[in-house]
Amino acid sequence: MGAPKQKWTQEEEAALKAGVIKHGAGKWRTILKDPEFSSVLYLRSNVDLKDKWRNMSVMANGWGSREKARLAVKRVPQVPKQEENSMALGNGQSDEELVDTKPVLVSSDRVQVAAPKRSIVRLDILIN
Amino acid sequence: MGAPKQKWTQEEEAALKAGVIKHGAGKWRTILKDPEFSSVLYLRSNVDLKDKWRNMSVMANGWGSREKARLAVKRVPQVPKQEENSMALGNGQSDEELVDTKPVLVSSDRVQVAAPKRSIVRLDILIN
DNA sequence: CGTTAGGGCTAGGGTTCG
DNA sequence: TCGAACCCTAGCCCTAAC
């Protein structure tokens, strides 16, 4: 079993989004063949792109049903990971970058453990 | 209030084991639809089967109770984690023979491993 | 035949309860 | 605290339709 599971990276998500903006949703094979994205998505199939876009769209809408303060107000003795990617479809315009504001802030009354880990601040690849 | 939490009976566990032997681990829905086991497992869902098999497998591994599991280390932005979990079938007695839990015959075409090794799967182990 | 849309299933982490 | 049972859902598979 050589497929433990393959999680999507932020680079891949950004490439997918850019591909949809450029070619349109539904043109998965076209996006995949575009040399601009194939370097990032080369190990994904067109079906993978379709599935991922479905998941991203669902998330972008109303954040689900049973999630609310559950994930946010979780007291974790660790460093809360915060990574959120904006997910919205552009109107076909050139530049568009929605910034999702996720004010998830775990503010413990006590001193929180320091963060020895390196925060991963990744910027989306340039498109257009 | 509404979820009494139903514990697994011996009959259900036995049916699950037999189902895995017959159809292979991972074919939870298939096991559930098999009339041979549905009479016992009709209260369970495919996810229940999967979860129960996970718990049983952990026990079979000899996880004892003397391990300091570090459940930290969430996701590090580097080095893909690699998990390897071996699954053992059979009773919880001293048996170090790993049994391939693949169904005897799968769908013909698949990304089958290019290894024509034909391990003789022993199926003598059965319900306790 | 290739591709896409959609439903279905599984794997794995997370959460709750005892 | 720990573990069994249960929940949530991203990723993957199957099938029909085009």
JSON list of N, CA and C (backbone and C1' of nucleotides) in Angstrom, two decimals, chain C:
[
{"chain": "C", "resi": 1, "resn": "DC", "atom": "P", "xyz": [-12.32, 0.75, -25.26]},
{"chain": "C", "resi": 1, "resn": "DC", "atom": "O5'", "xyz": [-11.93, 2.32, -25.08]},
{"chain": "C", "resi": 1, "resn": "DC", "atom": "C5'", "xyz": [-11.12, 2.81, -25.95]},
{"chain": "C", "resi": 1, "resn": "DC", "atom": "C4'", "xyz": [-10.90, 4.29, -25.87]},
{"chain": "C", "resi": 1, "resn": "DC", "atom": "C3'", "xyz": [-10.69, 4.87, -24.49]},
{"chain": "C", "resi": 1, "resn": "DC", "atom": "O3'", "xyz": [-9.48, 5.62, -24.47]},
{"chain": "C", "resi": 1, "resn": "DC", "atom": "C1'", "xyz": [-12.39, 6.03, -25.65]},
{"chain": "C", "resi": 2, "resn": "DG", "atom": "P", "xyz": [-8.86, 6.13, -23.17]},
{"chain": "C", "resi": 2, "resn": "DG", "atom": "O5'", "xyz": [-9.44, 7.62, -22.93]},
{"chain": "C", "resi": 2, "resn": "DG", "atom": "C5'", "xyz": [-9.07, 8.65, -23.84]},
{"chain": "C", "resi": 2, "resn": "DG", "atom": "C4'", "xyz": [-9.58, 10.01, -23.37]},
{"chain": "C", "resi": 2, "resn": "DG", "atom": "C3'", "xyz": [-9.24, 10.36, -21.93]},
{"chain": "C", "resi": 2, "resn": "DG", "atom": "O3'", "xyz": [-8.94, 11.74, -21.85]},
{"chain": "C", "resi": 2, "resn": "DG", "atom": "C1'", "xyz": [-11.60, 10.31, -22.21]},
{"chain": "C", "resi": 3, "resn": "DT", "atom": "P", "xyz": [-8.46, 12.34, -20.46]},
{"chain": "C", "resi": 3, "resn": "DT", "atom": "O5'", "xyz": [-9.77, 13.07, -19.90]},
{"chain": "C", "resi": 3, "resn": "DT", "atom": "C5'", "xyz": [-10.47, 13.97, -20.75]},
{"chain": "C", "resi": 3, "resn": "DT", "atom": "C4'", "xyz": [-11.75, 14.42, -20.07]},
{"chain": "C", "resi": 3, "resn": "DT", "atom": "C3'", "xyz": [-11.60, 14.78, -18.59]},
{"chain": "C", "resi": 3, "resn": "DT", "atom": "O3'", "xyz": [-11.96, 16.13, -18.41]},
{"chain": "C", "resi": 3, "resn": "DT", "atom": "C1'", "xyz": [-13.50, 13.40, -18.96]},
{"chain": "C", "resi": 4, "resn": "DT", "atom": "P", "xyz": [-11.81, 16.78, -16.98]},
{"chain": "C", "resi": 4, "resn": "DT", "atom": "O5'", "xyz": [-13.33, 16.81, -16.50]},
{"chain": "C", "resi": 4, "resn": "DT", "atom": "C5'", "xyz": [-14.33, 17.29, -17.40]},
{"chain": "C", "resi": 4, "resn": "DT", "atom": "C4'", "xyz": [-15.71, 17.05, -16.81]},
{"chain": "C", "resi": 4, "resn": "DT", "atom": "C3'", "xyz": [-15.86, 17.50, -15.34]},
{"chain": "C", "resi": 4, "resn": "DT", "atom": "O3'", "xyz": [-17.06, 18.24, -15.20]},
{"chain": "C", "resi": 4, "resn": "DT", "atom": "C1'", "xyz": [-16.54, 15.25, -15.59]},
{"chain": "C", "resi": 5, "resn": "DA", "atom": "P", "xyz": [-17.35, 19.02, -13.87]},
{"chain": "C", "resi": 5, "resn": "DA", "atom": "O5'", "xyz": [-18.55, 18.17, -13.25]},
{"chain": "C", "resi": 5, "resn": "DA", "atom": "C5'", "xyz": [-19.68, 17.89, -14.07]},
{"chain": "C", "resi": 5, "resn": "DA", "atom": "C4'", "xyz": [-20.74, 17.16, -13.27]},
{"chain": "C", "resi": 5, "resn": "DA", "atom": "C3'", "xyz": [-20.91, 17.63, -11.83]},
{"chain": "C", "resi": 5, "resn": "DA", "atom": "O3'", "xyz": [-22.29, 17.63, -11.49]},
{"chain": "C", "resi": 5, "resn": "DA", "atom": "C1'", "xyz": [-20.24, 15.33, -11.87]},
{"chain": "C", "resi": 6, "resn": "DG", "atom": "P", "xyz": [-22.72, 18.19, -10.08]},
{"chain": "C", "resi": 6, "resn": "DG", "atom": "O5'", "xyz": [-22.93, 16.86, -9.25]},
{"chain": "C", "resi": 6, "resn": "DG", "atom": "C5'", "xyz": [-23.77, 15.84, -9.77]},
{"chain": "C", "resi": 6, "resn": "DG", "atom": "C4'", "xyz": [-23.60, 14.56, -8.98]},
{"chain": "C", "resi": 6, "resn": "DG", "atom": "C3'", "xyz": [-23.62, 14.75, -7.45]},
{"chain": "C", "resi": 6, "resn": "DG", "atom": "O3'", "xyz": [-24.72, 14.03, -6.92]},
{"chain": "C", "resi": 6, "resn": "DG", "atom": "C1'", "xyz": [-21.89, 13.28, -8.14]},
{"chain": "C", "resi": 7, "resn": "DG", "atom": "P", "xyz": [-25.05, 14.11, -5.38]},
{"chain": "C", "resi": 7, "resn": "DG", "atom": "O5'", "xyz": [-24.84, 12.60, -4.92]},
{"chain": "C", "resi": 7, "resn": "DG", "atom": "C5'", "xyz": [-25.40, 11.56, -5.70]},
{"chain": "C", "resi": 7, "resn": "DG", "atom": "C4'", "xyz": [-24.79, 10.23, -5.31]},
{"chain": "C", "resi": 7, "resn": "DG", "atom": "C3'", "xyz": [-24.80, 9.97, -3.80]},
{"chain": "C", "resi": 7, "resn": "DG", "atom": "O3'", "xyz": [-25.27, 8.65, -3.56]},
{"chain": "C", "resi": 7, "resn": "DG", "atom": "C1'", "xyz": [-22.61, 9.75, -4.66]},
{"chain": "C", "resi": 8, "resn": "DG", "atom": "P", "xyz": [-25.33, 8.04, -2.13]},
{"chain": "C", "resi": 8, "resn": "DG", "atom": "O5'", "xyz": [-23.94, 7.26, -1.97]},
{"chain": "C", "resi": 8, "resn": "DG", "atom": "C5'", "xyz": [-23.49, 6.44, -3.03]},
{"chain": "C", "resi": 8, "resn": "DG", "atom": "C4'", "xyz": [-22.31, 5.61, -2.57]},
{"chain": "C", "resi": 8, "resn": "DG", "atom": "C3'", "xyz": [-22.30, 5.28, -1.07]},
{"chain": "C", "resi": 8, "resn": "DG", "atom": "O3'", "xyz": [-21.87, 3.95, -0.90]},
{"chain": "C", "resi": 8, "resn": "DG", "atom": "C1'", "xyz": [-20.33, 6.47, -1.65]},
{"chain": "C", "resi": 9, "resn": "DC", "atom": "P", "xyz": [-21.82, 3.31, 0.52]},
{"chain": "C", "resi": 9, "resn": "DC", "atom": "O5'", "xyz": [-20.25, 3.23, 0.81]},
{"chain": "C", "resi": 9, "resn": "DC", "atom": "C5'", "xyz": [-19.40, 2.59, -0.13]},
{"chain": "C", "resi": 9, "resn": "DC", "atom": "C4'", "xyz": [-17.95, 2.78, 0.27]},
{"chain": "C", "resi": 9, "resn": "DC", "atom": "C3'", "xyz": [-17.69, 2.49, 1.75]},
{"chain": "C", "resi": 9, "resn": "DC", "atom": "O3'", "xyz": [-16.76, 1.42, 1.85]},
{"chain": "C", "resi": 9, "resn": "DC", "atom": "C1'", "xyz": [-16.75, 4.60, 1.09]},
{"chain": "C", "resi": 10, "resn": "DT", "atom": "P", "xyz": [-16.32, 0.95, 3.30]},
{"chain": "C", "resi": 10, "resn": "DT", "atom": "O5'", "xyz": [-14.92, 1.69, 3.43]},
{"chain": "C", "resi": 10, "resn": "DT", "atom": "C5'", "xyz": [-13.99, 1.61, 2.37]},
{"chain": "C", "resi": 10, "resn": "DT", "atom": "C4'", "xyz": [-12.77, 2.47, 2.67]},
{"chain": "C", "resi": 10, "resn": "DT", "atom": "C3'", "xyz": [-12.14, 2.17, 4.04]},
{"chain": "C", "resi": 10, "resn": "DT", "atom": "O3'", "xyz": [-10.73, 2.10, 3.87]},
{"chain": "C", "resi": 10, "resn": "DT", "atom": "C1'", "xyz": [-12.62, 4.48, 3.85]},
{"chain": "C", "resi": 11, "resn": "DA", "atom": "P", "xyz": [-9.81, 1.65, 5.05]},
{"chain": "C", "resi": 11, "resn": "DA", "atom": "O5'", "xyz": [-9.14, 3.04, 5.50]},
{"chain": "C", "resi": 11, "resn": "DA", "atom": "C5'", "xyz": [-8.40, 3.77, 4.54]},
{"chain": "C", "resi": 11, "resn": "DA", "atom": "C4'", "xyz": [-7.70, 4.94, 5.21]},
{"chain": "C", "resi": 11, "resn": "DA", "atom": "C3'", "xyz": [-7.00, 4.61, 6.53]},
{"chain": "C", "resi": 11, "resn": "DA", "atom": "O3'", "xyz": [-5.77, 5.32, 6.59]},
{"chain": "C", "resi": 11, "resn": "DA", "atom": "C1'", "xyz": [-8.75, 6.20, 6.89]},
{"chain": "C", "resi": 12, "resn": "DG", "atom": "P", "xyz": [-4.74, 5.06, 7.76]},
{"chain": "C", "resi": 12, "resn": "DG", "atom": "O5'", "xyz": [-5.03, 6.31, 8.71]},
{"chain": "C", "resi": 12, "resn": "DG", "atom": "C5'", "xyz": [-4.90, 7.61, 8.18]},
{"chain": "C", "resi": 12, "resn": "DG", "atom": "C4'", "xyz": [-5.52, 8.61, 9.14]},
{"chain": "C", "resi": 12, "resn": "DG", "atom": "C3'", "xyz": [-5.12, 8.40, 10.59]},
{"chain": "C", "resi": 12, "resn": "DG", "atom": "O3'", "xyz": [-4.42, 9.55, 11.03]},
{"chain": "C", "resi": 12, "resn": "DG", "atom": "C1'", "xyz": [-7.44, 8.81, 10.39]},
{"chain": "C", "resi": 13, "resn": "DG", "atom": "P", "xyz": [-3.79, 9.63, 12.47]},
{"chain": "C", "resi": 13, "resn": "DG", "atom": "O5'", "xyz": [-4.57, 10.89, 13.06]},
{"chain": "C", "resi": 13, "resn": "DG", "atom": "C5'", "xyz": [-4.63, 12.09, 12.30]},
{"chain": "C", "resi": 13, "resn": "DG", "atom": "C4'", "xyz": [-5.75, 12.97, 12.83]},
{"chain": "C", "resi": 13, "resn": "DG", "atom": "C3'", "xyz": [-5.64, 13.23, 14.34]},
{"chain": "C", "resi": 13, "resn": "DG", "atom": "O3'", "xyz": [-5.82, 14.62, 14.58]},
{"chain": "C", "resi": 13, "resn": "DG", "atom": "C1'", "xyz": [-7.78, 12.35, 13.81]},
{"chain": "C", "resi": 14, "resn": "DG", "atom": "P", "xyz": [-5.77, 15.21, 16.00]},
{"chain": "C", "resi": 14, "resn": "DG", "atom": "O5'", "xyz": [-7.30, 15.27, 16.46]},
{"chain": "C", "resi": 14, "resn": "DG", "atom": "C5'", "xyz": [-8.24, 15.91, 15.63]},
{"chain": "C", "resi": 14, "resn": "DG", "atom": "C4'", "xyz": [-9.60, 15.89, 16.28]},
{"chain": "C", "resi": 14, "resn": "DG", "atom": "C3'", "xyz": [-9.61, 16.17, 17.78]},
{"chain": "C", "resi": 14, "resn": "DG", "atom": "O3'", "xyz": [-10.62, 17.11, 18.09]},
{"chain": "C", "resi": 14, "resn": "DG", "atom": "C1'", "xyz": [-10.70, 14.12, 17.32]},
{"chain": "C", "resi": 15, "resn": "DT", "atom": "P", "xyz": [-10.79, 17.63, 19.53]},
{"chain": "C", "resi": 15, "resn": "DT", "atom": "O5'", "xyz": [-12.07, 16.83, 20.04]},
{"chain": "C", "resi": 15, "resn": "DT", "atom": "C5'", "xyz": [-13.25, 16.84, 19.25]},
{"chain": "C", "resi": 15, "resn": "DT", "atom": "C4'", "xyz": [-14.32, 15.99, 19.90]},
{"chain": "C", "resi": 15, "resn": "DT", "atom": "C3'", "xyz": [-14.45, 16.23, 21.40]},
{"chain": "C", "resi": 15, "resn": "DT", "atom": "O3'", "xyz": [-15.81, 16.52, 21.70]},
{"chain": "C", "resi": 15, "resn": "DT", "atom": "C1'", "xyz": [-14.26, 13.91, 20.92]},
{"chain": "C", "resi": 16, "resn": "DT", "atom": "P", "xyz": [-16.20, 16.89, 23.20]},
{"chain": "C", "resi": 16, "resn": "DT", "atom": "O5'", "xyz": [-16.92, 15.54, 23.65]},
{"chain": "C", "resi": 16, "resn": "DT", "atom": "C5'", "xyz": [-17.95, 15.00, 22.83]},
{"chain": "C", "resi": 16, "resn": "DT", "atom": "C4'", "xyz": [-18.39, 13.65, 23.35]},
{"chain": "C", "resi": 16, "resn": "DT", "atom": "C3'", "xyz": [-18.74, 13.63, 24.84]},
{"chain": "C", "resi": 16, "resn": "DT", "atom": "O3'", "xyz": [-19.98, 12.96, 25.00]},
{"chain": "C", "resi": 16, "resn": "DT", "atom": "C1'", "xyz": [-17.18, 11.94, 24.36]},
{"chain": "C", "resi": 17, "resn": "DC", "atom": "P", "xyz": [-20.79, 13.08, 26.34]},
{"chain": "C", "resi": 17, "resn": "DC", "atom": "O5'", "xyz": [-20.52, 11.65, 26.98]},
{"chain": "C", "resi": 17, "resn": "DC", "atom": "C5'", "xyz": [-20.92, 10.52, 26.25]},
{"chain": "C", "resi": 17, "resn": "DC", "atom": "C4'", "xyz": [-20.33, 9.26, 26.85]},
{"chain": "C", "resi": 17, "resn": "DC", "atom": "C3'", "xyz": [-20.58, 9.12, 28.35]},
{"chain": "C", "resi": 17, "resn": "DC", "atom": "O3'", "xyz": [-21.15, 7.85, 28.58]},
{"chain": "C", "resi": 17, "resn": "DC", "atom": "C1'", "xyz": [-18.29, 8.80, 27.86]},
{"chain": "C", "resi": 18, "resn": "DG", "atom": "P", "xyz": [-21.83, 7.55, 29.98]},
{"chain": "C", "resi": 18, "resn": "DG", "atom": "O5'", "xyz": [-20.84, 6.44, 30.56]},
{"chain": "C", "resi": 18, "resn": "DG", "atom": "C5'", "xyz": [-20.59, 5.27, 29.80]},
{"chain": "C", "resi": 18, "resn": "DG", "atom": "C4'", "xyz": [-19.42, 4.52, 30.40]},
{"chain": "C", "resi": 18, "resn": "DG", "atom": "C3'", "xyz": [-19.53, 4.33, 31.91]},
{"chain": "C", "resi": 18, "resn": "DG", "atom": "O3'", "xyz": [-19.17, 3.01, 32.24]},
{"chain": "C", "resi": 18, "resn": "DG", "atom": "C1'", "xyz": [-17.47, 5.34, 31.37]}
]
